[in-house]
JSON list of C-alpha atoms in Angstrom, two decimals:
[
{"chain": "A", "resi": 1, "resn": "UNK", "atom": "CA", "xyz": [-59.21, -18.11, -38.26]},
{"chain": "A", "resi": 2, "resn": "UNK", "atom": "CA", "xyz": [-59.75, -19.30, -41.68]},
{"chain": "A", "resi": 3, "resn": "UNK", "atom": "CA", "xyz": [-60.75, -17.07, -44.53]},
{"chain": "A", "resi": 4, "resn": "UNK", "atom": "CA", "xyz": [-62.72, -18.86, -47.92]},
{"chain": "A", "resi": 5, "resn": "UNK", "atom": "CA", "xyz": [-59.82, -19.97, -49.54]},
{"chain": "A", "resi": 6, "resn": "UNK", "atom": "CA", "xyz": [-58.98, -21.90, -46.24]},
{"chain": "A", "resi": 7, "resn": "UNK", "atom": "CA", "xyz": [-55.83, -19.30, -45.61]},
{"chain": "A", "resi": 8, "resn": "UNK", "atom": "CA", "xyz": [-55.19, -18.52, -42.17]},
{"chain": "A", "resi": 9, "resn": "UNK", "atom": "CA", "xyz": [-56.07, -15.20, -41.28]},
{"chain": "A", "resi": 10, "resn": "UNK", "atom": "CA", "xyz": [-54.10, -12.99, -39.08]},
{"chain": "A", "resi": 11, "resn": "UNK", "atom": "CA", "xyz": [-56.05, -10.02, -38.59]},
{"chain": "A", "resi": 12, "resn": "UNK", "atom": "CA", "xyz": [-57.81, -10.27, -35.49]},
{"chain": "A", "resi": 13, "resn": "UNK", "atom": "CA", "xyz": [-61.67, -10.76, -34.80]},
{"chain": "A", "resi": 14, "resn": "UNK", "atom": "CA", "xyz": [-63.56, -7.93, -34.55]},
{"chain": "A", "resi": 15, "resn": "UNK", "atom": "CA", "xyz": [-66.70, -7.52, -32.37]},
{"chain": "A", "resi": 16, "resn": "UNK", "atom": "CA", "xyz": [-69.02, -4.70, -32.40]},
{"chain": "A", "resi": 17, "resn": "UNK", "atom": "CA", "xyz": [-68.94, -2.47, -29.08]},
{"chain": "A", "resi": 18, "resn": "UNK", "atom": "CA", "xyz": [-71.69, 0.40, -28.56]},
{"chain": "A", "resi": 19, "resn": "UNK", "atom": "CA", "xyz": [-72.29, 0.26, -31.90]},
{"chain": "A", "resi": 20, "resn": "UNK", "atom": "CA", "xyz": [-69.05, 0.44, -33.73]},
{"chain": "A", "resi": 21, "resn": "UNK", "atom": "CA", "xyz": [-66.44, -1.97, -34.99]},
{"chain": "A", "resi": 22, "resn": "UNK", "atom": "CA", "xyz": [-63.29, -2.85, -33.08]},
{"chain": "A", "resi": 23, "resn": "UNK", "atom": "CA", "xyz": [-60.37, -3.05, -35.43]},
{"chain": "A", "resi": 24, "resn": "UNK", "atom": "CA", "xyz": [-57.35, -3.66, -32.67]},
{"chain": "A", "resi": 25, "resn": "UNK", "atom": "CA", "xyz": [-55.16, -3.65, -35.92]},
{"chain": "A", "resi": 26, "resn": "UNK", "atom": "CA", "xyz": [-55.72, 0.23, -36.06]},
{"chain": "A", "resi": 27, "resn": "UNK", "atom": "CA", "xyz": [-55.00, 0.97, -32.34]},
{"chain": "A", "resi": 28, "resn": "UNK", "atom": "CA", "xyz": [-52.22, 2.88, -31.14]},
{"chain": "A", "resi": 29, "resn": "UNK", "atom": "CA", "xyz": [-49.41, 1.09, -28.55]},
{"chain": "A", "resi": 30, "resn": "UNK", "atom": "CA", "xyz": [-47.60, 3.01, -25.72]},
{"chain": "A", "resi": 31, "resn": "UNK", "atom": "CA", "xyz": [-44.20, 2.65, -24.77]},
{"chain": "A", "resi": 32, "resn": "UNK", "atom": "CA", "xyz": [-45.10, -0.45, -22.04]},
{"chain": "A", "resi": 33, "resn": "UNK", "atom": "CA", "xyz": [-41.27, -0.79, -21.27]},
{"chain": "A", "resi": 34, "resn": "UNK", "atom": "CA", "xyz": [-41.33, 2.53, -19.59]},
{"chain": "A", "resi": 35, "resn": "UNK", "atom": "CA", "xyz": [-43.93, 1.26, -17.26]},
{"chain": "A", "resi": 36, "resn": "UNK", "atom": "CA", "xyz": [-42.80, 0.57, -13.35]},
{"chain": "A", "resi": 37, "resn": "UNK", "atom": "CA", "xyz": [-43.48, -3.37, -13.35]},
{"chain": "A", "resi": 38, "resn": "UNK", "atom": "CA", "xyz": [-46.99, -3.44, -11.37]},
{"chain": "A", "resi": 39, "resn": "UNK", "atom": "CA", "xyz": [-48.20, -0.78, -13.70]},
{"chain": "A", "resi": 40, "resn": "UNK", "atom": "CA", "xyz": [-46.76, -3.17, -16.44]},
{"chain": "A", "resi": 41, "resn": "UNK", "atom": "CA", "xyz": [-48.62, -5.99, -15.40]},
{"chain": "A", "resi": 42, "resn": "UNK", "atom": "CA", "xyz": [-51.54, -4.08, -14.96]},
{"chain": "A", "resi": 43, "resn": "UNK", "atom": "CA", "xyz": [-51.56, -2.86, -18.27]},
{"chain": "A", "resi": 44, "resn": "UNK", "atom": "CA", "xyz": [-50.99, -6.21, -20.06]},
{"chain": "A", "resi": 45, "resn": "UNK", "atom": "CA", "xyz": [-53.95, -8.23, -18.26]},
{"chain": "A", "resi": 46, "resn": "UNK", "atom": "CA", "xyz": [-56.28, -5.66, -19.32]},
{"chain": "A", "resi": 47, "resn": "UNK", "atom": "CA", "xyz": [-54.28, -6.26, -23.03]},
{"chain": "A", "resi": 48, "resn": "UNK", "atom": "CA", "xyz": [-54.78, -9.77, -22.77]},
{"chain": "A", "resi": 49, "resn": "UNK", "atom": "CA", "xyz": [-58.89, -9.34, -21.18]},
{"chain": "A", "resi": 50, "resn": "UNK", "atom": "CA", "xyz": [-59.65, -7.06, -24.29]},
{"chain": "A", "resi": 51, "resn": "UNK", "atom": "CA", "xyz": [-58.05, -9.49, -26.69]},
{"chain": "A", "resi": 52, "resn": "UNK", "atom": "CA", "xyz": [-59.86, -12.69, -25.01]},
{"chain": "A", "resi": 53, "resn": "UNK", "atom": "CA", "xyz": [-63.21, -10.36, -25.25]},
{"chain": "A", "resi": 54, "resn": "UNK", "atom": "CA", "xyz": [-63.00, -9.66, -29.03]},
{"chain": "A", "resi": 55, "resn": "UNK", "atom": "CA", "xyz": [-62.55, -13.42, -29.59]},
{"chain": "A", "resi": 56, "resn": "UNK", "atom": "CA", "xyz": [-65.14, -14.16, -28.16]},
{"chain": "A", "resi": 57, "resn": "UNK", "atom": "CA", "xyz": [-63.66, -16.35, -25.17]},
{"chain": "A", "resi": 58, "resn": "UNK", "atom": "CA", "xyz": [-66.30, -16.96, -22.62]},
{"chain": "A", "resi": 59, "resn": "UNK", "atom": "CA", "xyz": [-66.56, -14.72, -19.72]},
{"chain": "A", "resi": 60, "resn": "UNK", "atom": "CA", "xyz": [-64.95, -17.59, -17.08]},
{"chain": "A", "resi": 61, "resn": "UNK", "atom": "CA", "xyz": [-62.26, -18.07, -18.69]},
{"chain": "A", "resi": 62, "resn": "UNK", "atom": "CA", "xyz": [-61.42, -14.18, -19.57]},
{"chain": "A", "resi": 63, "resn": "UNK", "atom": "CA", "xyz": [-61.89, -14.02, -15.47]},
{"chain": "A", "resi": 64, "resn": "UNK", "atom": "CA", "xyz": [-59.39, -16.87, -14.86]},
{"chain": "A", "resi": 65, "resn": "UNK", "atom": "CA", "xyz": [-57.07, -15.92, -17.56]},
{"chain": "A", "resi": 66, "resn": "UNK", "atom": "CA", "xyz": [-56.85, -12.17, -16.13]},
{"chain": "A", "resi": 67, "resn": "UNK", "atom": "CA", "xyz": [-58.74, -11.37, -13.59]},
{"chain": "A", "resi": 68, "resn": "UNK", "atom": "CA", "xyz": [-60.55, -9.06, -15.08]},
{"chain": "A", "resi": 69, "resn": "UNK", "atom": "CA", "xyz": [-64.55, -9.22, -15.57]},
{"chain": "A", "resi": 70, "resn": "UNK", "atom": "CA", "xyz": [-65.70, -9.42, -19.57]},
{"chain": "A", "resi": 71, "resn": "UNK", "atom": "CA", "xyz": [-67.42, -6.55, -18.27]},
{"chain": "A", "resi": 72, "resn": "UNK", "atom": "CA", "xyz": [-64.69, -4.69, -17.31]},
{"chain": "A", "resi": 73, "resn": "UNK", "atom": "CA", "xyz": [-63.00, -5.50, -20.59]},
{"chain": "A", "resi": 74, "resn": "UNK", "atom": "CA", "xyz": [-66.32, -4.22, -22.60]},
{"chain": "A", "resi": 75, "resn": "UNK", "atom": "CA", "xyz": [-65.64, -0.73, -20.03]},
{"chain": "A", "resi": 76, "resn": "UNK", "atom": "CA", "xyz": [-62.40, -0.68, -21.06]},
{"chain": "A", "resi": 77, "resn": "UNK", "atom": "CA", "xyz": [-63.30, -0.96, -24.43]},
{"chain": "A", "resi": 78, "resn": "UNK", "atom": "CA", "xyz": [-66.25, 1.22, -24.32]},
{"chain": "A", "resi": 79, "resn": "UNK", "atom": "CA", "xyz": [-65.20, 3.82, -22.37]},
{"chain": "A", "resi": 80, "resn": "UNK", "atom": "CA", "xyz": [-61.08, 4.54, -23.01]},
{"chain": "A", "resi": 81, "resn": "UNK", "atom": "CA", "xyz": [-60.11, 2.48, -25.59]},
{"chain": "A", "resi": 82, "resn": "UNK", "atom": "CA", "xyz": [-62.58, 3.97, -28.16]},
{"chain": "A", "resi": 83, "resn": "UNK", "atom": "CA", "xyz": [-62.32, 7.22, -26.60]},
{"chain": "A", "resi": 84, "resn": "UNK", "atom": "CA", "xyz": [-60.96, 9.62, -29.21]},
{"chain": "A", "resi": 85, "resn": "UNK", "atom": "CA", "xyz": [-57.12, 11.04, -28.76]},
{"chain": "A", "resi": 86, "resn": "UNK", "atom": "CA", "xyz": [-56.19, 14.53, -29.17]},
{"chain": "A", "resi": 87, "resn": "UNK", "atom": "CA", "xyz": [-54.60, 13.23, -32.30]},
{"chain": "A", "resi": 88, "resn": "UNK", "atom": "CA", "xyz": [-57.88, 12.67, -33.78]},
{"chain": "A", "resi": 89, "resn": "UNK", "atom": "CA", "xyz": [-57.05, 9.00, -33.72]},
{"chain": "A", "resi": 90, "resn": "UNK", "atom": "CA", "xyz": [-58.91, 6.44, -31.15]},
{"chain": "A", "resi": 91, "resn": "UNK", "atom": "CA", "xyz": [-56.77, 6.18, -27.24]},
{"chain": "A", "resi": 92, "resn": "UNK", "atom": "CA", "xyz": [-56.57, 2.18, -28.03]},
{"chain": "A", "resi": 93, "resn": "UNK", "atom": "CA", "xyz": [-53.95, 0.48, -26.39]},
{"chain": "A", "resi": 94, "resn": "UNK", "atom": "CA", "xyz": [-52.81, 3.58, -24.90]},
{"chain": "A", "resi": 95, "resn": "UNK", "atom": "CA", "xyz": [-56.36, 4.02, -23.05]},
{"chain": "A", "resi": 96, "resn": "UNK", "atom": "CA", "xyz": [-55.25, 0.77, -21.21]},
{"chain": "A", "resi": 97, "resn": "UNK", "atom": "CA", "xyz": [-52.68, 2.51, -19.61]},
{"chain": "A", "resi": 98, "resn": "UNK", "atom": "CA", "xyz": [-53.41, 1.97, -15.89]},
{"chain": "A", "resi": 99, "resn": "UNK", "atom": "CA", "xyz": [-53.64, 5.99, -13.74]},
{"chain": "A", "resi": 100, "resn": "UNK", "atom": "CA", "xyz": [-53.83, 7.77, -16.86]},
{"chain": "A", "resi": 101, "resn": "UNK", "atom": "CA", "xyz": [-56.75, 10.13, -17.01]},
{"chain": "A", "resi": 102, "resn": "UNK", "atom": "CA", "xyz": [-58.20, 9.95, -20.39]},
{"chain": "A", "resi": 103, "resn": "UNK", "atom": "CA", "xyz": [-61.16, 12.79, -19.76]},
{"chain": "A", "resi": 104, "resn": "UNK", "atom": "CA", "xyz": [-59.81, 16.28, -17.43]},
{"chain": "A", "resi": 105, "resn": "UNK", "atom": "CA", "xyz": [-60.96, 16.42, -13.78]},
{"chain": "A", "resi": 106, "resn": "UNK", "atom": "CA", "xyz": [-64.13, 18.14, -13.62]},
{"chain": "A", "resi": 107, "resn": "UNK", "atom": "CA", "xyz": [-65.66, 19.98, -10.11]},
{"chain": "A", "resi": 108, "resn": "UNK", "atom": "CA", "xyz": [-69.20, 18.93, -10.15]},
{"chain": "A", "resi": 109, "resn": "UNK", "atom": "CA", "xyz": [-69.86, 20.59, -6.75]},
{"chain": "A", "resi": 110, "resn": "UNK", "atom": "CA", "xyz": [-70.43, 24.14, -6.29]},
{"chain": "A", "resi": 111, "resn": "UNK", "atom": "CA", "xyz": [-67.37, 26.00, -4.68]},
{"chain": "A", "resi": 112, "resn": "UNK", "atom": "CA", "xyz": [-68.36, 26.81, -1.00]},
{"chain": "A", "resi": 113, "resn": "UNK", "atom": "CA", "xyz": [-65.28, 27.63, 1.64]},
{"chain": "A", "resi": 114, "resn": "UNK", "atom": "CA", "xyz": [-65.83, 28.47, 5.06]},
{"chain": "A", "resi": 115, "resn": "UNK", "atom": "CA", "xyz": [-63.71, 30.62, 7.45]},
{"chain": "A", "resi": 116, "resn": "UNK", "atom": "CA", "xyz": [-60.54, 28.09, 7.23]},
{"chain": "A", "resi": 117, "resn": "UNK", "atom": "CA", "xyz": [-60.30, 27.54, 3.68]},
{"chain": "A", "resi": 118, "resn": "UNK", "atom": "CA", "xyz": [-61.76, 24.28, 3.75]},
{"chain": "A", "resi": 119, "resn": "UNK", "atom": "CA", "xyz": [-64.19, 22.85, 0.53]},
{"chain": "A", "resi": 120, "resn": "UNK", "atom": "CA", "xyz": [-61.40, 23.76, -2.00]},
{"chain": "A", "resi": 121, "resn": "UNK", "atom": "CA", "xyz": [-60.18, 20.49, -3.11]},
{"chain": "A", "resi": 122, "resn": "UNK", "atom": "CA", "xyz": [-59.87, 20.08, -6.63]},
{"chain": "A", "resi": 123, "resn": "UNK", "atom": "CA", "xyz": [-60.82, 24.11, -7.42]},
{"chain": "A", "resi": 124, "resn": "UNK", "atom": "CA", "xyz": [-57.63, 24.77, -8.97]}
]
């Protein structure tokens, strides 16, 4: 990308996503070489879909590149990456993070046991 003095650029596109800017400049990184190698791979196709999305790749190719819907790379966006970090600080990259629950596990369904115990899962 080329700024107005004809410079290249090397900040990143950003793209507006549910109404706020993505700066991927800003984001956080986890430490991927602790990741088991499928969970590594994992991780850096949804790295690479996210990237492809904020440049505005077409969805085919973000699908052939990855795997990954541009859908699913707006979700990830959306709905972990943006998600805000007990540090105060956005999850980013670390939202990518693939098993790694991002909101606490929440019972929806009223607890009701019968005589053996069972309708208990996830009450504690």
């Amino acid at each position: 990308m080329k700024n107005s003095s004809g410079e290249s650029s090397t900040q990143s596109l950003c793209r507006v996503v549910g109404g706020i800017v993505v700066d991927t400049t800003q984001w956080a990184t986890p430490d991927v070489g602790a990741l088991q190698e499928e969970k590594r791979s994992q991780y850096f196709a949804r790295k690479q879909a996210i990237d492809l999305y904020l440049s505005g790749v077409p969805p085919e190719v973000i699908k052939q590149s990855t795997d990954l819907s541009a859908k699913q790379a707006y979700r990830l966006i959306r709905e972990r990456c943006l998600e805000t970090h007990p540090d105060g600080r956005p999850y980013g990259w670390r939202g990518l993070l693939p098993y790694f629950r991002i909101q606490p596990y929440e019972r929806h369904k009223k607890i009701n046991l019968d005589q053996f115990g069972s309708g208990g899962a996830g009450v504690m």
